[in-house]
Coordinates of N, CA and C in Angstrom, one line a residue:
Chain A
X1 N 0.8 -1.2 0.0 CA 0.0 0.0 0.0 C 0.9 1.2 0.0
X2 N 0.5 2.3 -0.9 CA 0.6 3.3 -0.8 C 1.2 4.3 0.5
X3 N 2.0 5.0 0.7 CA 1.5 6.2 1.6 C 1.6 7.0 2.1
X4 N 0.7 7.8 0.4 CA -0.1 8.9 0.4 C -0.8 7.9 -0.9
X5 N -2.6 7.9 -0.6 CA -3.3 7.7 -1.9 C -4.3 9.0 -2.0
X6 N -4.2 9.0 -3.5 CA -5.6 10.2 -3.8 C -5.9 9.4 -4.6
X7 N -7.1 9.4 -4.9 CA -8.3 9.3 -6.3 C -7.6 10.2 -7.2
X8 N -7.4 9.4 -8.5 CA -6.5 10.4 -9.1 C -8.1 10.9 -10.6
X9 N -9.2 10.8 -10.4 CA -10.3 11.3 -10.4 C -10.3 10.9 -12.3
X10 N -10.7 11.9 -13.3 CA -10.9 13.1 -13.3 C -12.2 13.2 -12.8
X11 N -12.1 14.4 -11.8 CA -13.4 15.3 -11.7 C -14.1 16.4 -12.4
X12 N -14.9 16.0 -13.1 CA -15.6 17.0 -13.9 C -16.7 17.8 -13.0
X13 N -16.4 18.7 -12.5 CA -17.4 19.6 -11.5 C -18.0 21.1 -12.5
X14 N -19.3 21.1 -12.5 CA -19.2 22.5 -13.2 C -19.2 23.7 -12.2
X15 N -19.2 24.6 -13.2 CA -18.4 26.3 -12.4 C -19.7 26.3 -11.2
X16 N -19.1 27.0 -10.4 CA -20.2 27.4 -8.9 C -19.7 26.5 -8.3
X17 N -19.8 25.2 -8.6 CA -20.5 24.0 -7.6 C -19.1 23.5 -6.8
X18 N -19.2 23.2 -5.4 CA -18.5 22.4 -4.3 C -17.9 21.6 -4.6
X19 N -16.6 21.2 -4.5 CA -16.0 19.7 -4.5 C -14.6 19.3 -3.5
X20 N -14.7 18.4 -3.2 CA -13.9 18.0 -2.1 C -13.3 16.9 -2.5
X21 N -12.0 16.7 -2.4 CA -11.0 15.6 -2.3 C -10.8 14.9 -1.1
X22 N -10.3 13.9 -1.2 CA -9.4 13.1 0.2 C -8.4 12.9 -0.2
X23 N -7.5 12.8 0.7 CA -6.7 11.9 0.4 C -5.9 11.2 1.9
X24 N -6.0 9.9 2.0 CA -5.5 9.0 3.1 C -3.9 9.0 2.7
X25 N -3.9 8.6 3.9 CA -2.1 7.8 4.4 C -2.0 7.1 5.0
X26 N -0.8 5.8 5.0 CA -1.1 4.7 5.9 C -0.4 5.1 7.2
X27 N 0.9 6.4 7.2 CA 2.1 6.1 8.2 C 0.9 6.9 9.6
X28 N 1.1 6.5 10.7 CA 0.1 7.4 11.8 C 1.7 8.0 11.9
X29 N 3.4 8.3 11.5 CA 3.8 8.7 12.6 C 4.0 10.2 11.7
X30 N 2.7 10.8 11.0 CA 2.5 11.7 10.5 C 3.2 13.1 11.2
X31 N 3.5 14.2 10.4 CA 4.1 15.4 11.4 C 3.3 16.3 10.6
X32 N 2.9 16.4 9.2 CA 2.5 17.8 8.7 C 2.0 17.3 7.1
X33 N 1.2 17.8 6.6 CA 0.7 18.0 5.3 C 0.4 18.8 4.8
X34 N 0.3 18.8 3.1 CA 0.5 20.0 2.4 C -0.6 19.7 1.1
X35 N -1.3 20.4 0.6 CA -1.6 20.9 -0.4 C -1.2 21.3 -1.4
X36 N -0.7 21.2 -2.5 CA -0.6 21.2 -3.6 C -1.1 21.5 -4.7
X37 N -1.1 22.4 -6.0 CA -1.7 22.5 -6.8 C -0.4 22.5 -8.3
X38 N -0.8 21.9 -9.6 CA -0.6 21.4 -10.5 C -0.6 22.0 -11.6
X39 N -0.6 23.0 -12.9 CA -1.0 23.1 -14.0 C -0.3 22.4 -14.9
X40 N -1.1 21.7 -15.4 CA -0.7 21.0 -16.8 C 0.8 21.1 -17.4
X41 N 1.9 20.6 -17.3 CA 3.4 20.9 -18.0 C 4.1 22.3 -17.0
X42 N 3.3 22.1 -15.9 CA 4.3 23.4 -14.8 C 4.5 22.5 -13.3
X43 N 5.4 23.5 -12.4 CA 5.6 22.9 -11.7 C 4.9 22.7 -10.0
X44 N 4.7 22.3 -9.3 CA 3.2 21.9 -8.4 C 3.9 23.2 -7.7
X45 N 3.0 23.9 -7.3 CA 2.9 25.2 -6.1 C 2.4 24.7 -4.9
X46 N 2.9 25.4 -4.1 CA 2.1 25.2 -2.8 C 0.8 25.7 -2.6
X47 N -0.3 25.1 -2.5 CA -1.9 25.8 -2.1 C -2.0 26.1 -0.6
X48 N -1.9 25.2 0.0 CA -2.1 25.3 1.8 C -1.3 24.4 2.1
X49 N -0.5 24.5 3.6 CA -0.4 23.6 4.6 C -1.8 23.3 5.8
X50 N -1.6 22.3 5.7 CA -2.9 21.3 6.8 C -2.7 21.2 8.3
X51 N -3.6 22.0 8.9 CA -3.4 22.1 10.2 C -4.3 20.9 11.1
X52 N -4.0 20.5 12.1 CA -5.0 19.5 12.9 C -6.4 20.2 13.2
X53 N -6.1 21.7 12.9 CA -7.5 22.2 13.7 C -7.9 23.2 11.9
X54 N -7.5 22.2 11.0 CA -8.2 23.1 9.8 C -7.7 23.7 9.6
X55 N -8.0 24.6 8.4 CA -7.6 25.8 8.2 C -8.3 26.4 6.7
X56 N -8.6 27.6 6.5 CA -9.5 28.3 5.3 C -8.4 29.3 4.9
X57 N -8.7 28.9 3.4 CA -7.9 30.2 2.9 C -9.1 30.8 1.9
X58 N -10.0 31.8 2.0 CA -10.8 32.0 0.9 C -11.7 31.1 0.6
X59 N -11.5 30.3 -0.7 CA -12.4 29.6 -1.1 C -12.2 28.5 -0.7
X60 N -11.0 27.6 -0.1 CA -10.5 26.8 -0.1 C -10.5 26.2 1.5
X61 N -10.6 25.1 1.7 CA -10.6 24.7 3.0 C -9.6 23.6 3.4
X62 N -8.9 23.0 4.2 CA -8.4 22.1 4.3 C -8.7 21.4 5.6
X63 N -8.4 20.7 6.0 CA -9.1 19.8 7.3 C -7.7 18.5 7.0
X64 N -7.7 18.1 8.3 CA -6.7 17.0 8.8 C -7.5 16.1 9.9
X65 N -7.6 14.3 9.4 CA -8.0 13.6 10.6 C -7.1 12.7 10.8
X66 N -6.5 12.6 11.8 CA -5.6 12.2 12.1 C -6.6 10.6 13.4
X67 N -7.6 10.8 13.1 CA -8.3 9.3 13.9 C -8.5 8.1 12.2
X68 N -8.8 8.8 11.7 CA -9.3 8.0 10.1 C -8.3 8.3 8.7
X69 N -6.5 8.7 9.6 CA -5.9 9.0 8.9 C -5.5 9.3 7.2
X70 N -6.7 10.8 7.0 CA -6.9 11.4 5.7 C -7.1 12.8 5.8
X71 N -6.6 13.5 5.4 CA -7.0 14.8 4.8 C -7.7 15.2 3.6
X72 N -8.2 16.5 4.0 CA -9.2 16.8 2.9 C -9.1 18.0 2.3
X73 N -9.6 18.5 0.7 CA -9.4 19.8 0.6 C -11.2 19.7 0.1
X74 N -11.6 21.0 0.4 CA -12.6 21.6 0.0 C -12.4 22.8 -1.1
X75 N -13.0 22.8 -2.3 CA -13.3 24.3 -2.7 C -14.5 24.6 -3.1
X76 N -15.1 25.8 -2.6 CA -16.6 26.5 -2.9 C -16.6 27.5 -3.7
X77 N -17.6 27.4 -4.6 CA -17.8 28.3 -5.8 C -16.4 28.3 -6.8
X78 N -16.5 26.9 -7.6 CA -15.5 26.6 -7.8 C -15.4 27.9 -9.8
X79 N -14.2 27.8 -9.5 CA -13.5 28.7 -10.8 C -13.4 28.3 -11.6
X80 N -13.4 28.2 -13.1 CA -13.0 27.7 -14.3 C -11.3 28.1 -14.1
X81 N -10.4 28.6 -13.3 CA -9.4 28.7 -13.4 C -8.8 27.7 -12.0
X82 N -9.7 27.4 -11.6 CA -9.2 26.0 -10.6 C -9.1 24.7 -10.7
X83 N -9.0 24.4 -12.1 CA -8.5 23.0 -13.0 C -7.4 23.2 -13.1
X84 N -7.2 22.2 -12.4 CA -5.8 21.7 -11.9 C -5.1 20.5 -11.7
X85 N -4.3 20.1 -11.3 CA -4.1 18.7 -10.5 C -4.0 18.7 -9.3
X86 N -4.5 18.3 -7.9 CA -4.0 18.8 -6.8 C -3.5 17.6 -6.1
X87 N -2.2 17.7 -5.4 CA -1.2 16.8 -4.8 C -1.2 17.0 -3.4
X88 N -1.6 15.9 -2.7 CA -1.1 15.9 -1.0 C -0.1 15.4 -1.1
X89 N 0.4 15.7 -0.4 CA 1.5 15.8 0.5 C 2.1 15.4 2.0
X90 N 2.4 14.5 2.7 CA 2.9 14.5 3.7 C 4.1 14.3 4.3
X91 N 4.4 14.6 5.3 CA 6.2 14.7 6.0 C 6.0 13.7 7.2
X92 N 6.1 12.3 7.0 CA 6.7 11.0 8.1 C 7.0 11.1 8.4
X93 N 7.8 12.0 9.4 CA 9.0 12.2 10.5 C 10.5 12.2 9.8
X94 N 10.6 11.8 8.6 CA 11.8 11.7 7.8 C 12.2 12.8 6.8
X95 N 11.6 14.0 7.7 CA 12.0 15.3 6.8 C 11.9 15.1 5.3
X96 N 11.5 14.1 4.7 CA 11.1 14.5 3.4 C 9.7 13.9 2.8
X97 N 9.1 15.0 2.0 CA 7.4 15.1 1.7 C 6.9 13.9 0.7
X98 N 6.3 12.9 1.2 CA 5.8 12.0 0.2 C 4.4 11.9 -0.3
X99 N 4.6 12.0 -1.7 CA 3.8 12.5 -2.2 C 2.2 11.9 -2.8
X100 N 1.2 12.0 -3.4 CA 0.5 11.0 -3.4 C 0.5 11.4 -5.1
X101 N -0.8 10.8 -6.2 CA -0.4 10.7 -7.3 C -1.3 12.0 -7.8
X102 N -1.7 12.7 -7.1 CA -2.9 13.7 -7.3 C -4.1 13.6 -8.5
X103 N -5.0 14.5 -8.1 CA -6.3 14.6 -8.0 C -6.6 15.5 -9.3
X104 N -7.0 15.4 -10.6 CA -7.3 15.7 -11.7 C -8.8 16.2 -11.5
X105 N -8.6 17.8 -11.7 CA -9.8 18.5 -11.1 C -10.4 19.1 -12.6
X106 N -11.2 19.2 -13.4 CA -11.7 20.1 -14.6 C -13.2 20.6 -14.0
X107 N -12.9 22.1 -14.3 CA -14.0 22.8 -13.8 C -14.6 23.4 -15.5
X108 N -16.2 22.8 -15.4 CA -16.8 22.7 -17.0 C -17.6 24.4 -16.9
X109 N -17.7 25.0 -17.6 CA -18.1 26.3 -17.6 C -20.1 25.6 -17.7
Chain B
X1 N 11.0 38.6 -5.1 CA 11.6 37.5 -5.2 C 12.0 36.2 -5.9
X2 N 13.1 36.4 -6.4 CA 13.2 35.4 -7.4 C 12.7 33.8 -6.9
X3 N 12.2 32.8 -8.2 CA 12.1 31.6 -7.7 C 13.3 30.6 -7.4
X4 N 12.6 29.4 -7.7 CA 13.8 28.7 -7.9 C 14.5 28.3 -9.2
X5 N 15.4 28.2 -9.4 CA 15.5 28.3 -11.0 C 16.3 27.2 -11.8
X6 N 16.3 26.6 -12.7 CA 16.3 25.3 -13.1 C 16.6 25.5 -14.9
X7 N 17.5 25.1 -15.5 CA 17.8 24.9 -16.5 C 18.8 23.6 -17.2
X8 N 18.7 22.9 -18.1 CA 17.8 23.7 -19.4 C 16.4 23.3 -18.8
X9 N 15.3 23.7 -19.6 CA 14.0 23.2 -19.2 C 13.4 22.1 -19.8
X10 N 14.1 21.7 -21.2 CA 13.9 20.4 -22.1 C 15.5 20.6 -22.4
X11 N 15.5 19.0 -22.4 CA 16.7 18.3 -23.1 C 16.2 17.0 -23.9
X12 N 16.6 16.8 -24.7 CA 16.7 15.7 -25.7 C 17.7 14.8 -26.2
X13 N 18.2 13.6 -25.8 CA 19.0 12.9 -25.7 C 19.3 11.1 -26.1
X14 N 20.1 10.8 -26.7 CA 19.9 9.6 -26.7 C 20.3 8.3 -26.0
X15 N 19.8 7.2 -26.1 CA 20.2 6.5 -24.3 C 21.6 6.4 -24.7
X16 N 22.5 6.2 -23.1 CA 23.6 5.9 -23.0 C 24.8 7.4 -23.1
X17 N 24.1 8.4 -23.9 CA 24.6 9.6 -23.3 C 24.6 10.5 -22.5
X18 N 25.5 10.9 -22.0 CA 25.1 11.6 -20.3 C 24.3 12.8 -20.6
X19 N 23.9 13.6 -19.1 CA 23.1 14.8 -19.7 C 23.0 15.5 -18.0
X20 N 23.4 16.6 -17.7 CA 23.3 16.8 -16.4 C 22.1 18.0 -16.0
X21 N 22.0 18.7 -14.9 CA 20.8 19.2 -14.8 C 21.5 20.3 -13.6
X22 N 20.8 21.4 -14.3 CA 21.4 22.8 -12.4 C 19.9 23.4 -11.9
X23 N 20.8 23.5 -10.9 CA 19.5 24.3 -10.3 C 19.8 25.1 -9.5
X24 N 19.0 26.5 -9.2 CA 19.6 27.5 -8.4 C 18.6 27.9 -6.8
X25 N 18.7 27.4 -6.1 CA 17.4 27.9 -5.1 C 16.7 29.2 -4.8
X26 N 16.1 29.5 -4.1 CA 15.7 30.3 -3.6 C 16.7 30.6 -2.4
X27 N 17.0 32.5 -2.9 CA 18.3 32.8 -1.9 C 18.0 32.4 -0.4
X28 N 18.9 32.1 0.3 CA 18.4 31.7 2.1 C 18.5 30.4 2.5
X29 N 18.2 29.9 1.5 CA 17.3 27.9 1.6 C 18.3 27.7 1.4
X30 N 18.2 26.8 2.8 CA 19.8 25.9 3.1 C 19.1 24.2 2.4
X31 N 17.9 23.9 2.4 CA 17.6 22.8 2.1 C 17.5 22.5 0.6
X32 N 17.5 21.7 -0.1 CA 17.3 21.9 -1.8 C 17.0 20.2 -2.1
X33 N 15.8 20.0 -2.6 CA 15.6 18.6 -3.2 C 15.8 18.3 -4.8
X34 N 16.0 17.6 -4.9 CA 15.9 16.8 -6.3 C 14.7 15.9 -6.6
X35 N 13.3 16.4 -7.2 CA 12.5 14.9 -7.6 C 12.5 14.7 -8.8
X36 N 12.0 13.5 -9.1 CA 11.7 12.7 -10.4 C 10.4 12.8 -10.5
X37 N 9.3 13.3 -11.2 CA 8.5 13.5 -11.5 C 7.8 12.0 -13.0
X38 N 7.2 11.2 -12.9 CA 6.8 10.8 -13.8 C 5.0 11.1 -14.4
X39 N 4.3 10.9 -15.5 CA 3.5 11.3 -15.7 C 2.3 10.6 -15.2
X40 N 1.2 11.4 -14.8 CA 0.8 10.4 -13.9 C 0.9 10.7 -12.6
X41 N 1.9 10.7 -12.0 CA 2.4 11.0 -10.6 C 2.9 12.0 -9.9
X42 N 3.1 11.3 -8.6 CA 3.5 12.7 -8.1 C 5.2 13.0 -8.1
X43 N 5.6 13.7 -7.2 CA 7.0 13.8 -7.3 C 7.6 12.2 -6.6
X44 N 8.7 12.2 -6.9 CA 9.7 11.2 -5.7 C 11.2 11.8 -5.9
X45 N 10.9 12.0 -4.4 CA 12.1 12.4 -4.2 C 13.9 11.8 -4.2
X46 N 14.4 12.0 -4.9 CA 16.0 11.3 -5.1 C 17.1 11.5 -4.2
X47 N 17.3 12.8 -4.2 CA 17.8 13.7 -3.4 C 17.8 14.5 -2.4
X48 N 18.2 14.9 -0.7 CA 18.0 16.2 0.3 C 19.4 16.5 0.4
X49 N 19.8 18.2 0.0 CA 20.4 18.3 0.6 C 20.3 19.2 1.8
X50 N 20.9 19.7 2.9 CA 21.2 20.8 3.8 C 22.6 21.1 3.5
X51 N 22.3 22.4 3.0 CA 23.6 23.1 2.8 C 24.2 22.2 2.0
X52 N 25.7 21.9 2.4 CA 26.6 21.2 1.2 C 26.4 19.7 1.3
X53 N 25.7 19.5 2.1 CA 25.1 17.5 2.9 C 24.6 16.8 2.1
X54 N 24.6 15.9 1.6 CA 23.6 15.1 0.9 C 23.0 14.4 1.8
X55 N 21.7 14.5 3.1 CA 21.3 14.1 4.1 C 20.7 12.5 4.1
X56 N 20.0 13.0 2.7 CA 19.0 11.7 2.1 C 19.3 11.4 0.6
X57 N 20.0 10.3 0.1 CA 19.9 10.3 -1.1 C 19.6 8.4 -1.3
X58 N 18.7 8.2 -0.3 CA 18.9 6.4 -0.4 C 17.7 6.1 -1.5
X59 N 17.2 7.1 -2.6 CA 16.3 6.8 -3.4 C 17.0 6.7 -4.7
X60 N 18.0 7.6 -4.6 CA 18.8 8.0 -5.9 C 19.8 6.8 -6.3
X61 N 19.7 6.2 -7.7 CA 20.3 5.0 -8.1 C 21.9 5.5 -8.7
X62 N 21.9 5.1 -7.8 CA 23.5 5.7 -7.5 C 24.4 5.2 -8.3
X63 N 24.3 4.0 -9.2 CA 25.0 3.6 -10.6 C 25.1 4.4 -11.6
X64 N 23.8 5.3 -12.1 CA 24.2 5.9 -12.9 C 23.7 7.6 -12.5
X65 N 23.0 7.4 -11.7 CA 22.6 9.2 -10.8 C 24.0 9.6 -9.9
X66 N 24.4 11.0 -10.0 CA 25.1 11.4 -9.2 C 24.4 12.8 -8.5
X67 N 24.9 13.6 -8.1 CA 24.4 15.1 -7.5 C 25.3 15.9 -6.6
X68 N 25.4 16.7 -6.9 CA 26.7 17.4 -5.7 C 26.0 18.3 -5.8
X69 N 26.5 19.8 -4.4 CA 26.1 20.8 -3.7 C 27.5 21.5 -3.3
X70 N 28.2 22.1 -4.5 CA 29.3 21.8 -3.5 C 29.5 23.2 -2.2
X71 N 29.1 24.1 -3.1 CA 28.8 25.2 -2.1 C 27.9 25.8 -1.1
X72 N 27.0 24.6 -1.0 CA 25.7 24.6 -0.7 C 24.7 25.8 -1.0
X73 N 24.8 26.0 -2.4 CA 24.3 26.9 -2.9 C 23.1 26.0 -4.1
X74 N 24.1 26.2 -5.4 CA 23.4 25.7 -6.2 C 23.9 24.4 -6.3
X75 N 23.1 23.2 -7.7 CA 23.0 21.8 -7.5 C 23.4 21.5 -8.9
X76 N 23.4 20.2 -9.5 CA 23.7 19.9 -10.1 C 23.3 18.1 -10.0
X77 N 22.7 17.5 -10.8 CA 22.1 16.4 -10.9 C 22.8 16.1 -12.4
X78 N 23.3 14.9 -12.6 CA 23.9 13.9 -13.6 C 23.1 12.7 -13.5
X79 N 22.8 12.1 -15.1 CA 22.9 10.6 -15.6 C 23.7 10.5 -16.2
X80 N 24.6 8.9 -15.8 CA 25.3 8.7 -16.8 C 25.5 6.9 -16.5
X81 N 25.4 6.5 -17.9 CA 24.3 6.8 -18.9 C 23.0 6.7 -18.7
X82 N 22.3 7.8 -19.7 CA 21.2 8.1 -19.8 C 20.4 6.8 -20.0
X83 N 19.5 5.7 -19.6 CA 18.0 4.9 -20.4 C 17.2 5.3 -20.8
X84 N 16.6 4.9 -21.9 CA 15.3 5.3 -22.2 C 13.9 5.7 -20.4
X85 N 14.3 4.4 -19.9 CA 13.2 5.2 -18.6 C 13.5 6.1 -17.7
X86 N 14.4 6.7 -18.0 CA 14.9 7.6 -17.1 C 13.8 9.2 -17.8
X87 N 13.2 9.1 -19.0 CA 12.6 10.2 -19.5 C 11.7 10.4 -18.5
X88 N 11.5 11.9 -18.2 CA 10.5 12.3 -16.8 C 10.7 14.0 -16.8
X89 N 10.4 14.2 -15.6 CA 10.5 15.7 -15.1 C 11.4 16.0 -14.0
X90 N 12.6 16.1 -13.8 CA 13.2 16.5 -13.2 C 13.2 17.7 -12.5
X91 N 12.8 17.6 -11.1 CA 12.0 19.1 -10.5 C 12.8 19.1 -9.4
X92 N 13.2 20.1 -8.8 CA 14.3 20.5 -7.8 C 13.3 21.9 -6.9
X93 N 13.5 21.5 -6.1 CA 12.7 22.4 -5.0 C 13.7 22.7 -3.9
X94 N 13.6 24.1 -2.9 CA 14.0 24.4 -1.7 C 13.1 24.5 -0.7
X95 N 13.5 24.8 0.2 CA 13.2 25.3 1.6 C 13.9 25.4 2.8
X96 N 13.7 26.5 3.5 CA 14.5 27.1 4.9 C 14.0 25.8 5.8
X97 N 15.1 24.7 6.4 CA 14.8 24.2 6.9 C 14.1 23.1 6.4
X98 N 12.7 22.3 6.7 CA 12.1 21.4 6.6 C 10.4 22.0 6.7
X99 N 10.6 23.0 6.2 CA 9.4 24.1 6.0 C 8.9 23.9 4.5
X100 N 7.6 24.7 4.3 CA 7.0 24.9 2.8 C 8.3 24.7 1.6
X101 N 7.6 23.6 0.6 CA 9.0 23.3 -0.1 C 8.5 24.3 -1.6
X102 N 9.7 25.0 -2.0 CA 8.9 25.9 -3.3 C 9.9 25.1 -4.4
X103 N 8.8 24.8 -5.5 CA 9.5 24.2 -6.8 C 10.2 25.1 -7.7
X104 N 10.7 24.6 -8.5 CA 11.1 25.1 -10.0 C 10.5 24.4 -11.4
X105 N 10.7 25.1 -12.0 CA 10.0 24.7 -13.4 C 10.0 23.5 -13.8
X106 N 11.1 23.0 -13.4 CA 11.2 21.5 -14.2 C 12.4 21.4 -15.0
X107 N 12.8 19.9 -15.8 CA 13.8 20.2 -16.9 C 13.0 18.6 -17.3
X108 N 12.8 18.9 -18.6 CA 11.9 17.6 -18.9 C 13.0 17.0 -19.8
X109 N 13.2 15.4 -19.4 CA 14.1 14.8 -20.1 C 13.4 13.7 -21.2
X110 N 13.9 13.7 -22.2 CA 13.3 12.9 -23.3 C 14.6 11.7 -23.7
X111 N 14.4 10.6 -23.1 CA 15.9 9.7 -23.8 C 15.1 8.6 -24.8
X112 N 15.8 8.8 -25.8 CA 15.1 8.1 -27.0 C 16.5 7.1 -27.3

């Protein structure tokens, strides 16, 4: 097993509407996760880091469960400019980010 | 602020000839990764250094991958020789410490 898995999707969501990702991990000796965002032939940016107590940036939500070990992103009133790919991220205690295979998001006008 | 910066951005090569790869960080960032990007996926990481360290490199196939730091500045990633599966995205990223990691463009290798 994997560990970091995402549904590597595609999600076809049209504009306005809510959509939320997961993405699980097997290791519990988790320290921190990250968010990620993708465009087609560029290189992944940081969207958010994932707090235990959540965190909102704007449109965008993130959430950490660390009992049913997965994180989640939310985005509301989604954008025709928020097709993307989006990549979790996590840090094992071994100082380096392992990644999952990300989440293929197309937002349909 | 400048990013991180990575050149060439494509190379084109045929197997069995070498082909190396630079990268420049983000001024400050003592940390600087090396991943392998395949399509499809996410990154994997090959390389960590700190400063001039190579801390982590037990991913990196060390037969024909090399990497030095020597000033713990900028990087440098080598194949030699190049395989056909080695074609991917070679993406190098920093960060202060073991904080938010910021990428670079990429250098997309083609071994034919």
């Amino acid at each position: 097993r994997k560990e970091v898995e995402q549904d590597p999707g595609p999600f076809n969501v049209p504009e306005g509407a809510t959509v939320a990702f997961n993405c699980t991990y097997s290791n519990s000796a988790s320290q921190s996760f990250f968010w990620y965002r993708q465009d087609c032939r560029k290189e992944p940016k940081l969207l958010m880091s994932v707090y235990s107590s959540g965190n909102e940036d704007g449109r965008f939500t993130a959430q950490l469960n660390r009992a049913s070990q997965y994180i989640s992103l939310l985005i509301r009133d989604s954008k025709l400019s928020d097709s993307a790919t989006y990549l979790c991220a996590g840090n094992f205690g071994n100082e380096k980010l392992t990644f999952g295979t990300g989440t293929r998001l197309t937002i349909i006008p | 602020e400048a990013g991180v910066v990575q050149s060439p951005r494509y190379k084109i090569i045929e197997k069995k000839q070498p082909v190396a790869f630079w990268c420049n960080p983000i001024s400050g960032h003592n940390t600087l990764y090396w991943y392998l990007q395949n399509l499809g996926q996410g990154p994997e990481l090959l390389i960590r250094y700190e400063n001039e360290e190579a801390v982590d490199d037990s991913q990196l196939p060390k037969d024909r991958f090399s990497a030095e730091r020597l000033k713990g500045v900028d990087s440098t990633l080598k194949i030699q020789p190049a395989e056909l599966g080695d074609s991917a995205v070679y993406l190098c990223a920093s960060s202060v410490g073991y904080n938010e990691q910021f990428f670079g463009p990429g250098t997309r290798l083609t071994v034919l």
